[in-house]
Coordinates of C-alpha atoms in Angstrom, one line a residue:
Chain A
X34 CA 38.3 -16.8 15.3
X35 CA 34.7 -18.0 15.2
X36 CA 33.0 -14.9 14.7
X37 CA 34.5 -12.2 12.9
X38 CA 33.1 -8.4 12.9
X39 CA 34.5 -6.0 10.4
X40 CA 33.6 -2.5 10.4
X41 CA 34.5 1.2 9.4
X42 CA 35.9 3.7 11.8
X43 CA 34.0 6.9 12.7
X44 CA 34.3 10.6 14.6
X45 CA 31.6 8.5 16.7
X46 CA 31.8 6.0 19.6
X47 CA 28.3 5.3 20.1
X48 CA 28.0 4.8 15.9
X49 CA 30.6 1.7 15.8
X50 CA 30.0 -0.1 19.4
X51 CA 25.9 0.5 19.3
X52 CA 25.7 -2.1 16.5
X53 CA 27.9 -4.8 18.0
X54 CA 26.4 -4.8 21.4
X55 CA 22.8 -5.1 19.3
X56 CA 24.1 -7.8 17.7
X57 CA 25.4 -9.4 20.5
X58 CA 22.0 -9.1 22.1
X59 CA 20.5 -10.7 19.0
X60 CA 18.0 -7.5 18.9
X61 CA 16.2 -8.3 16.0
X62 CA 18.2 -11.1 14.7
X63 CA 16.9 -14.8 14.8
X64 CA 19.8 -15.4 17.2
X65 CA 22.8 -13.4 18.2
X66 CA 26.0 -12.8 17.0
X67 CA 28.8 -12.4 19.3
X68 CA 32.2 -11.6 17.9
X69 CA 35.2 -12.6 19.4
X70 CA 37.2 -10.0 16.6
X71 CA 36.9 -7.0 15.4
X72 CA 38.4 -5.0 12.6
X73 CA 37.6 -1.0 12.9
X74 CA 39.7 0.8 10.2
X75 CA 41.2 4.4 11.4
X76 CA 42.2 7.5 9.1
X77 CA 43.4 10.5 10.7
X78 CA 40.2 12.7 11.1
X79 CA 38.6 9.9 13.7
X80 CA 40.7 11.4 16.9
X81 CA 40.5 9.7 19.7
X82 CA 37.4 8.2 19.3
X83 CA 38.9 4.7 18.1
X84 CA 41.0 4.1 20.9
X85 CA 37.5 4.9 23.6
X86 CA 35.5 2.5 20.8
X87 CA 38.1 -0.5 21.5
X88 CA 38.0 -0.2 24.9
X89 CA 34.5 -0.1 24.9
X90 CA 33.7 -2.9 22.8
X91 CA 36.4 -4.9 25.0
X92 CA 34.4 -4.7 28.1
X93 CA 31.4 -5.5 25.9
X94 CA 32.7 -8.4 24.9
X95 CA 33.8 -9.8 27.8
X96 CA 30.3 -8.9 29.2
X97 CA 29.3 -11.2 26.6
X98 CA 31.2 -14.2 27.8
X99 CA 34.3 -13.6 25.4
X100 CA 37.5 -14.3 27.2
X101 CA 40.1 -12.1 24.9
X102 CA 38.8 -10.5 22.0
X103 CA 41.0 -9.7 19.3
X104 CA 40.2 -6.8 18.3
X105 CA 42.7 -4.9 15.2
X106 CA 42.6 -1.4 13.2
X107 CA 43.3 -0.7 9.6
X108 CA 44.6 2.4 8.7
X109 CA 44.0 5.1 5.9
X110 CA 46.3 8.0 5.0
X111 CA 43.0 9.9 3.8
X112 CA 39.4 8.8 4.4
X113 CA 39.0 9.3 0.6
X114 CA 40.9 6.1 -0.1
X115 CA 38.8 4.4 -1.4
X116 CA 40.8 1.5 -2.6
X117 CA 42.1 0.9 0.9
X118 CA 38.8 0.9 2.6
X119 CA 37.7 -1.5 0.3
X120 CA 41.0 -4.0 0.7
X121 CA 40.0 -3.5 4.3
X122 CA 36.9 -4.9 4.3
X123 CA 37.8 -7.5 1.6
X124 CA 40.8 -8.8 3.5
X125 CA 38.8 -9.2 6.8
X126 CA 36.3 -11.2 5.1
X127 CA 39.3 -13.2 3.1
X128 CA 40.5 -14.7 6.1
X129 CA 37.6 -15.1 8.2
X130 CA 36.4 -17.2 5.4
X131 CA 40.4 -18.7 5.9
X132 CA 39.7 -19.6 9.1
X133 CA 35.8 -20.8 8.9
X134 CA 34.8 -18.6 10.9
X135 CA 31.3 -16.5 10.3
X136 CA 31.9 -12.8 9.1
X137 CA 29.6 -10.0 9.3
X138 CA 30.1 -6.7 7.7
X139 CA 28.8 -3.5 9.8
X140 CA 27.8 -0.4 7.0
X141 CA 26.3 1.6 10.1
X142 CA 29.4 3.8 11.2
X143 CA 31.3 6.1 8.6
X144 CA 30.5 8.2 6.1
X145 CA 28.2 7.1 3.1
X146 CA 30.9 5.8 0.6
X147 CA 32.1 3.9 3.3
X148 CA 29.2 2.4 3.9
X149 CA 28.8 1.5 0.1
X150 CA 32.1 0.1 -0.3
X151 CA 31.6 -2.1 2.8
X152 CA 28.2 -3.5 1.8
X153 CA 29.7 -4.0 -2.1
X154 CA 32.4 -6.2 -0.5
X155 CA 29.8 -8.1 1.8
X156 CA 28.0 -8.8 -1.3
X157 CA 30.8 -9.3 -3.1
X158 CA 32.8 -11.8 -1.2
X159 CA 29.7 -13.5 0.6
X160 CA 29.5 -12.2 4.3
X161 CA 27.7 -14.2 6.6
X162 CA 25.4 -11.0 7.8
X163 CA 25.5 -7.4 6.5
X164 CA 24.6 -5.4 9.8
X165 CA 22.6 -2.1 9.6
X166 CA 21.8 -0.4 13.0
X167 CA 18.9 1.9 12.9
X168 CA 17.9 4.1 15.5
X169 CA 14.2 6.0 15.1
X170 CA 15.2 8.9 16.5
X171 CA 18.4 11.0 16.7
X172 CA 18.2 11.6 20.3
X173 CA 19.5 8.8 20.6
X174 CA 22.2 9.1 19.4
X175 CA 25.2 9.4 22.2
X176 CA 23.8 7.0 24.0
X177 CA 25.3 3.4 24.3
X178 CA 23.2 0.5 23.4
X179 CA 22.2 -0.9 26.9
X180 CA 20.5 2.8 27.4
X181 CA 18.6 3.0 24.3
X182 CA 14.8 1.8 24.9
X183 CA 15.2 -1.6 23.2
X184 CA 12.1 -0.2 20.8
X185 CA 13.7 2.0 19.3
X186 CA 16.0 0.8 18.2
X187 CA 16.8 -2.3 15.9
X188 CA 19.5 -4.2 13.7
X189 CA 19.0 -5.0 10.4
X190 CA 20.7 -7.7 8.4
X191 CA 20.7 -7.0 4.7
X192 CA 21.6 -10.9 3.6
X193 CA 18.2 -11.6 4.6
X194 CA 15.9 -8.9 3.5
X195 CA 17.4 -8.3 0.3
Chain B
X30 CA 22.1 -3.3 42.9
X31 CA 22.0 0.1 43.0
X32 CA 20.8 2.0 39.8
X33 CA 21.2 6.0 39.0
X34 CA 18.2 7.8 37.9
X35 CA 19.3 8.5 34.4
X36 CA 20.3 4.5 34.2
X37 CA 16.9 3.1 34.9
X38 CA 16.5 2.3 30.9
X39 CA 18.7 -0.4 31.5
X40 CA 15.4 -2.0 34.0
X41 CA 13.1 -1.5 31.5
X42 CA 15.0 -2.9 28.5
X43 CA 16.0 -5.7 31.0
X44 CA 12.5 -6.4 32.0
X45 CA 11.2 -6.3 28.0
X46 CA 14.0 -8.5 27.3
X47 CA 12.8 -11.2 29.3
X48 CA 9.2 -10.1 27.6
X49 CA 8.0 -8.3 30.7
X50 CA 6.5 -5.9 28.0
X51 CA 3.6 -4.7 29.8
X52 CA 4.1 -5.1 34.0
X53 CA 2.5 -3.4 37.2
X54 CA 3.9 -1.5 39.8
X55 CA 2.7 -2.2 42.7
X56 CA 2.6 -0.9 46.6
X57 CA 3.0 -3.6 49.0
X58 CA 0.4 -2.4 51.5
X59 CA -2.6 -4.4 50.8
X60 CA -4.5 -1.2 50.9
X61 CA -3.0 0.1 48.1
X62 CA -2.1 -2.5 45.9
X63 CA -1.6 -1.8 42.6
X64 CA -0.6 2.2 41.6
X65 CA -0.1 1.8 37.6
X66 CA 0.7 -0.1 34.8
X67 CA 3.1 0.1 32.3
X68 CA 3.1 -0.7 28.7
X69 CA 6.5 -0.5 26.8
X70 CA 5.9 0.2 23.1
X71 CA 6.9 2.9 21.2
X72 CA 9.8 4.4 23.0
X73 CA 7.5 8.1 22.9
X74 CA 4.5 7.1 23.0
X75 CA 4.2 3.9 25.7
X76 CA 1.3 4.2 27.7
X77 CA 1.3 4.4 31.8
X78 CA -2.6 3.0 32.9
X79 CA -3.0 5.3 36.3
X80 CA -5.0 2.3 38.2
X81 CA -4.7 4.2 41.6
X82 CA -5.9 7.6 41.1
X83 CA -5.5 9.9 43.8
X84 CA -8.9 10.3 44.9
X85 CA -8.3 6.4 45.5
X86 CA -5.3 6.5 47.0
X87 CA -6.8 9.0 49.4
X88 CA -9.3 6.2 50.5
X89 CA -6.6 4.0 50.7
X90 CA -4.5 5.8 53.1
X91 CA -7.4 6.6 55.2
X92 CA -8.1 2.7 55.5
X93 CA -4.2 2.4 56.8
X94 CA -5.0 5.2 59.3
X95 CA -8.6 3.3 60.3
X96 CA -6.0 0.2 60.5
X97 CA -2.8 1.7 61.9
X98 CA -3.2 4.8 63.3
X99 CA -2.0 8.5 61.6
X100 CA 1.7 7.9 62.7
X101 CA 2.0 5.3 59.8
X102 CA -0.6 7.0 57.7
X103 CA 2.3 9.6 57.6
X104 CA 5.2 6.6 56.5
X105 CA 3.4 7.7 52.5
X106 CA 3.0 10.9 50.8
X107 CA -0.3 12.4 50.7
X108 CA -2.3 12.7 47.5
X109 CA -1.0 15.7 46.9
X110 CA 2.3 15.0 46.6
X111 CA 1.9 11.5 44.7
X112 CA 0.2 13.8 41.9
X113 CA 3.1 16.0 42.1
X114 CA 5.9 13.3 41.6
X115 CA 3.6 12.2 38.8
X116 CA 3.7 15.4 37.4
X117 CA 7.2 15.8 37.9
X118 CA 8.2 12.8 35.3
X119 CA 5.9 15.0 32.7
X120 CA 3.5 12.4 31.9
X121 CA 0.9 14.6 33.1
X122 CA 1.5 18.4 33.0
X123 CA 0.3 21.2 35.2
X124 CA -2.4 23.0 35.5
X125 CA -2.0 26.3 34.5
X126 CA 0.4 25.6 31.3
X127 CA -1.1 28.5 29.1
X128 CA -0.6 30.9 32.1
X129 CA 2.8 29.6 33.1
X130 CA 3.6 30.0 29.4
X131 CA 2.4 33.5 28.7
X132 CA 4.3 34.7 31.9
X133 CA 7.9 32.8 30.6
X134 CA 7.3 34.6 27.7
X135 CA 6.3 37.9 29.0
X136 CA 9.7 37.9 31.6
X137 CA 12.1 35.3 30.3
X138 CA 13.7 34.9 26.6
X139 CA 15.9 37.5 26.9
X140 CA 17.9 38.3 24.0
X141 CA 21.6 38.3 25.6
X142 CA 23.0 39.6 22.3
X143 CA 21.3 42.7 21.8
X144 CA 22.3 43.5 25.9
X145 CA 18.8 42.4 27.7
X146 CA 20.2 41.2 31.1
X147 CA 20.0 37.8 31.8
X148 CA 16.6 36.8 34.1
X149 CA 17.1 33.7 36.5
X150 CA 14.1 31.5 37.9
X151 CA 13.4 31.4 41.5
X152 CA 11.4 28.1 43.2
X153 CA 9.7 28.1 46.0
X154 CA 10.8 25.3 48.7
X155 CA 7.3 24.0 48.0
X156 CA 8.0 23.4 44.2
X157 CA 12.4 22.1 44.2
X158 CA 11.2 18.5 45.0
X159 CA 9.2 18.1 41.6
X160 CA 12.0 18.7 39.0
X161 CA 10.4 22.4 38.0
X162 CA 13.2 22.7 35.6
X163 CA 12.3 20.7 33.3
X164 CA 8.8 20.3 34.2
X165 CA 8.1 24.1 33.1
X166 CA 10.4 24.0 30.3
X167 CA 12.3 27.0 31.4
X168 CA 15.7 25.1 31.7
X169 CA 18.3 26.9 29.9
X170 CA 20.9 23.4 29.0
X171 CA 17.2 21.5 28.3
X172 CA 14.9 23.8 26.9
X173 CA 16.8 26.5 24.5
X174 CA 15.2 27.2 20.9
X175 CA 16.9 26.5 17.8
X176 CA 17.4 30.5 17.9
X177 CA 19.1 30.6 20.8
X178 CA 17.4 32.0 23.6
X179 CA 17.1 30.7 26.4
X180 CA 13.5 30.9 28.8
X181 CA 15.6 31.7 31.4
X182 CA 19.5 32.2 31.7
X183 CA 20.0 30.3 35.4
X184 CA 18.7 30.1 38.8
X185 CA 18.4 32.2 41.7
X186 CA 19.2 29.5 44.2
X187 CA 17.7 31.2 47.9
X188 CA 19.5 30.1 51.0
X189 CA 16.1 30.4 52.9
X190 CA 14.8 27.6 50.7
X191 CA 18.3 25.8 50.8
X192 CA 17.5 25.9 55.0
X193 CA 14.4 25.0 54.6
X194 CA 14.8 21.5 52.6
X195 CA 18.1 21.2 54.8
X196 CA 16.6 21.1 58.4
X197 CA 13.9 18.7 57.6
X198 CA 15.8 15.5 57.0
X199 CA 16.2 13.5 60.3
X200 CA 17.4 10.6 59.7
X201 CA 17.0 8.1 61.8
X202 CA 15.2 10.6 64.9
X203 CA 11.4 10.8 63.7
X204 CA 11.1 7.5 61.4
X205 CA 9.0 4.7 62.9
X206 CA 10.5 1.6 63.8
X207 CA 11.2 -0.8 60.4
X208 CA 9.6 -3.7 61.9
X209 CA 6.1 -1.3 62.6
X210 CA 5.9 -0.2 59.2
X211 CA 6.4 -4.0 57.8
X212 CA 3.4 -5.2 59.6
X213 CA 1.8 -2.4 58.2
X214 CA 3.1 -2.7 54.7
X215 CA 4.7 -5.8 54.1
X216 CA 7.9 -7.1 55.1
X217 CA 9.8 -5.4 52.3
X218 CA 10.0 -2.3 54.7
X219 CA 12.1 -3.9 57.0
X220 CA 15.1 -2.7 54.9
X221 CA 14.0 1.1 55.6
X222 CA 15.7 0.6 58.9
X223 CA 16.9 4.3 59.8
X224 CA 16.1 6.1 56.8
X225 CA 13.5 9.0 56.6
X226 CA 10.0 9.7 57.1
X227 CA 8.4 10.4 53.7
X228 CA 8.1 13.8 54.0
X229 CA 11.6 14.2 54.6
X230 CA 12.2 11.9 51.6
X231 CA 10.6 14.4 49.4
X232 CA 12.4 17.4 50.7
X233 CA 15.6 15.2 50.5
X234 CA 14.2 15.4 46.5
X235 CA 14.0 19.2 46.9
X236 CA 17.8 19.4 48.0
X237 CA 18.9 17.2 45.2
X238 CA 17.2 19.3 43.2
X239 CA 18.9 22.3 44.2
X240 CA 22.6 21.1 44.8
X241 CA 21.9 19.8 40.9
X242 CA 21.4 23.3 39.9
X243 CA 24.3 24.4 42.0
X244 CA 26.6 21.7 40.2
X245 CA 25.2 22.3 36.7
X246 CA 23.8 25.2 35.6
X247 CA 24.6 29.2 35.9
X248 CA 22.9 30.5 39.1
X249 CA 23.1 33.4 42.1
X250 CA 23.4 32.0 45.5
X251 CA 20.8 34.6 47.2
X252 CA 21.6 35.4 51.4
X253 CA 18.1 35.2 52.3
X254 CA 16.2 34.5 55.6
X255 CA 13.5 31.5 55.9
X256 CA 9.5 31.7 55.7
X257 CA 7.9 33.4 52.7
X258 CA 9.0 36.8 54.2
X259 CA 12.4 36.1 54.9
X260 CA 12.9 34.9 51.3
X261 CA 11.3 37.4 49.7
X262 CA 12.9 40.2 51.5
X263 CA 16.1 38.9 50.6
X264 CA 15.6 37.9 47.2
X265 CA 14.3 41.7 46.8
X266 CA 16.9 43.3 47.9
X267 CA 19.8 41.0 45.9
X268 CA 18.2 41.7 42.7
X269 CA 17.4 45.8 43.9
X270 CA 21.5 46.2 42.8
X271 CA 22.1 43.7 39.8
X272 CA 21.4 44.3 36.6
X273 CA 20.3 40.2 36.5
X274 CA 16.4 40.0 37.1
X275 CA 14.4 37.6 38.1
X276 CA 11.3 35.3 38.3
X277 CA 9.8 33.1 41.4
X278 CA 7.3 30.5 41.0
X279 CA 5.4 28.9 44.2
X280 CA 2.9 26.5 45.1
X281 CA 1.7 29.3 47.4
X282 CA -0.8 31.6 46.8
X283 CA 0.5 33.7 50.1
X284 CA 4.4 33.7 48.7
X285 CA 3.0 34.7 45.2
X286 CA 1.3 37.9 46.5
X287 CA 3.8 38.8 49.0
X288 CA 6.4 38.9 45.8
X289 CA 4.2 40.8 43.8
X290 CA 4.2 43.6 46.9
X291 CA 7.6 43.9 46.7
X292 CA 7.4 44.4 43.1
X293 CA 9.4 41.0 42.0
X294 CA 7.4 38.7 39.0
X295 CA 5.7 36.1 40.4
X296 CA 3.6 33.5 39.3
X297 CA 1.7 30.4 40.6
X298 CA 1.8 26.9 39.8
X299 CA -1.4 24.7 40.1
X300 CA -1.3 21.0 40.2
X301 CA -4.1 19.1 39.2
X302 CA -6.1 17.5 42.2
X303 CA -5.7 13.9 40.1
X304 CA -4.6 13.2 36.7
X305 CA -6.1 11.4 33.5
X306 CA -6.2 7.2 33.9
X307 CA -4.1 6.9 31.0
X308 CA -1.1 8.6 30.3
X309 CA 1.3 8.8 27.4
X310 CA 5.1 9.2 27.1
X311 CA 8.7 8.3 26.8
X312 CA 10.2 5.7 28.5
X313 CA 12.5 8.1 29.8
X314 CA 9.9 9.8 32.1
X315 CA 8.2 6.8 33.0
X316 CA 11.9 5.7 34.3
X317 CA 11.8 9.4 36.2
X318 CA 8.2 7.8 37.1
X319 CA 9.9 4.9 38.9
X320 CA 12.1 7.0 40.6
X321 CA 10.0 9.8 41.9
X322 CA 7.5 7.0 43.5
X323 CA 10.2 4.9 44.3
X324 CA 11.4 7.4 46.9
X325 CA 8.3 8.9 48.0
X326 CA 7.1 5.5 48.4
X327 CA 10.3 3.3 49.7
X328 CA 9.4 0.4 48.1
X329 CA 7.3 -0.1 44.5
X330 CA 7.6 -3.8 43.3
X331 CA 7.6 -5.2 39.8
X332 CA 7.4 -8.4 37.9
X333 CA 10.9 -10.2 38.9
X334 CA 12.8 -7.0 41.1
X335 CA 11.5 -4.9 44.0
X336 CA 12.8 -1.3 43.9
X337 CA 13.6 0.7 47.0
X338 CA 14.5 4.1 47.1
X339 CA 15.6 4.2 50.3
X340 CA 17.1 1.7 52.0
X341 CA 19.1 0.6 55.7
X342 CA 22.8 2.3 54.9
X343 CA 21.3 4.5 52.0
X344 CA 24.7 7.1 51.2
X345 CA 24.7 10.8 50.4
X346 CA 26.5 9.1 47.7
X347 CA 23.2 7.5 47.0
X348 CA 21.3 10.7 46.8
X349 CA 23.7 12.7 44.8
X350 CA 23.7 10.3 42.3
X351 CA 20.0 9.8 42.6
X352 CA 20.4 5.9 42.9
X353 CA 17.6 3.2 43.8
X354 CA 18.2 -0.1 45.0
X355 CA 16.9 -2.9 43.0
X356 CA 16.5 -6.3 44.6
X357 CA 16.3 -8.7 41.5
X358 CA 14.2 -11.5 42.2
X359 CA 14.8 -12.8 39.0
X360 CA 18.0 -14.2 38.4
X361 CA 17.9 -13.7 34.4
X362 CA 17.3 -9.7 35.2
X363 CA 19.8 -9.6 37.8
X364 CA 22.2 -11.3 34.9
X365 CA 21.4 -8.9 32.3
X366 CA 21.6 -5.7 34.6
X367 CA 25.1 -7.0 36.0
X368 CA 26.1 -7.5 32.2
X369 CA 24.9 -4.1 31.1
X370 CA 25.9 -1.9 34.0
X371 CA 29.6 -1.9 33.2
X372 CA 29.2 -1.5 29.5
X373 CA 27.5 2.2 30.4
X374 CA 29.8 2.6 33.1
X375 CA 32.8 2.0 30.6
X376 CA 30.5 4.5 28.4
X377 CA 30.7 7.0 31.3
X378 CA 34.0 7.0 32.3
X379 CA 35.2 7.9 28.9
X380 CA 33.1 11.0 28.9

């Protein structure tokens, strides 16, 4: 555990793997961030778009060099528990701290409280990076990362700006 | 490493990634030299500098046939059909837009609900190689309003024209010997070993073009007959029974007035003789860009990979897919394209 990812889950595939393989690129960072685990958190509306998302960011991984990424889901009863989404992202970050290793938060994927609740925990229990994906247009939006013109796209971390 | 069409972000982002932001894509005959050059900003609104013009390249291919003879002179498309694959990645448009326009919406938009019957698009074998689906804007999967109709409903997809692209492609029976065309060229044509001649290239787009709309999109298979005649007859008389209507479009002034005679909407569509020196657009049409030239051309090279788009052992495979072959010369692209290619394969397959 040397780099640690911890994310939301969403209806989305594109939404939760777009901003790892950005950040694995080190597209707009100073220089990349490679995770070799990931936390998504699942709730029963997200189908089966988790289980394509894991593959996914598995092969990405590995494309990135990283041998066996650990890669481990939360669950939710109801997307509205808020209280469990936010020992989600708190535990992650716990024992990434645990094990030294450097933890970034992702708020892009999910809806917006989950988004708040993850970037209130990064602030809260001192993430490493807090990860914002933008894309400037929407039609990009089913594409995967590698398929995106690199301009328009870009990832944002929120330790530094604010 | 071959790359599909639609995948040919992945050269671009691999070539800004290693800062190749603004490159040239050249033509390895020293004729020709350089045909445009590329600057990747803004992912709508980079900018394509046309440095061979067609009234240029014109000059240029009559050099190679002063040099070579007309046998090679014939290896590259004319300057016709270099503005037509230009046109056909949309960064320039054609010529008679308003027209084209008024006539979709004097015949097409039907309004399905209220019982109109649905109107299909007919093309003209002249007009399937240069993506006149999208290039009008008449596709119905591409190009349907917020409000829900469609320009047209499908495609009227003429077996004359279906003959016609089919019986062109030889390969291997008409092309000239690989090793002619690299002392003519440049060596990189040595790898077009038994593929074929350029005009056969561009009616191989034609029949892509086609079997696309036969895969993907609603469509009459129409029993025609070749030549202008032949297809209009038989288009004629298919539509004479069916409620379904529909519109042909043609490069060919003869073919548009026959139509009209037999009382089936017709219209024209003018290319420009050249285009503007700079151009504007997405990088997704200049990746069409690449791809059109690449196989009208054979070979374009690039800062750090040389693309073919035909090549010794080229596959129908190949073609369906609407792959190109890129020789990396550059072993940090070729190390990001083999690192990204199974990420948006893995994308794919879960599709």
């Amino acid at each position: 555990m040397d780099n640690v990812w911890v994310s939301s889950g969403s209806t989305t595939v594109e939404a939760m793997v777009n901003p790892i393989a950005a950040a694995c690129a080190g597209d707009g960072l100073n220089s990349e961030f490679i995770p070799d685990t990931v936390y998504f958190l699942d709730n029963p509306g997200l189908g089966d778009a988790l289980s394509d998302t894991k593959v996914l960011t598995r092969t990405l991984l590995e494309q990135y060099g990283v041998e066996s990424p650990t890669i481990e889901t939360g669950h939710i009863d109801h997307e509205t528990d808020f209280q469990g989404i936010a020992t989600h992202f708190q535990e992650a970050i716990t024992d990434a701290h645990d094990a030294a290793a450097n933890v970034a938060v992702d708020v892009t994927p999910g809806r917006k409280f989950m988004s708040v609740i993850a970037f209130n925990a990064g602030m809260t229990y001192n993430a490493d990076h807090i990860f914002y994906f933008y894309l400037e247009s929407s039609d990009y939006f089913s594409r995967i990362y590698p398929e995106i013109p690199r301009t328009a796209a870009k990832l944002y971390d929120f330790t530094e700006i604010l | 490493m071959e790359l599909a069409h639609e995948d040919l972000v992945l050269l671009l982002n691999g070539l800004y990634e290693l800062g190749e932001e603004s490159f040239s894509v050249v033509h390895p005959a020293d004729e020709i030299g350089e045909l445009f050059r590329v600057d990747l900003g803004d992912a709508t609104e980079s900018t394509v500098s046309m440095t061979t013009g067609a009234v240029t390249y014109e000059d240029a291919l009559d050099e190679i046939e002063r040099e070579h003879g007309p046998t090679v002179r014939k290896e590259l498309p004319n300057e016709a059909a270099y503005v037509k694959a230009v046109t056909a990645s949309r960064l320039v448009d054609i010529q008679n837009r308003e027209e084209l326009d008024e006539f979709i919406t004097r015949y097409g938009y039907q309004d399905l609900q209220e019982g109109h019957p649905p109107r299909y698009a007919g093309f003209d074998t002249n007009l399937l190689p240069w993506r006149m689906h999208d290039v009008l804007e008449i596709d119905p999967v591409l190009h349907t309003k917020p409000g829900g109709r469609a320009p047209v409903n499908g495609y009227a997809l003429l077996e004359g024209v279906d003959s016609e692209l089919s019986i062109s492609y030889r390969y291997g029976k008409n092309a000239m010997p690989a090793a002619e065309l690299a002392d003519a060229f440049g060596p990189e044509y040595e790898r077009l070993a038994g593929q074929p001649t350029e005009d056969n290239r561009e009616t191989r787009l034609g029949l892509r073009e086609f079997r696309r709309l036969r895969e993907t999109r609603p469509h009459d298979i129409v029993a025609t007959e070749t030549g202008d005649t032949g297809i209009i007859d038989g288009c004629a008389e298919y539509y004479a029974d069916k409620p379904t209507g529909v519109v042909l479009f043609s490069n060919d002034y003869g073919f548009i007035d026959e139509a009209r005679e037999r009382k089936l909407p017709a219209v024209h569509v003018n290319f420009d003789v050249d285009f503007p020196r700079r151009l504007t657009g997405t990088w997704d049409q200049i990746a069409t860009l690449l791809y059109e030239l690449a196989v009208l051309f054979g070979v374009l090279v690039l800062p750090r990979a040389t693309l073919y788009g035909v090549w010794e052992g080229k596959s129908e495979r190949n073609w369906k897919h609407e792959e190109i072959d890129i020789d990396t010369r550059s072993e940090k692209l070729a190390a990001i394209l083999e690192r990204d290619q199974p990420i948006v394969q893995a994308h794919a397959d879960r599709q």
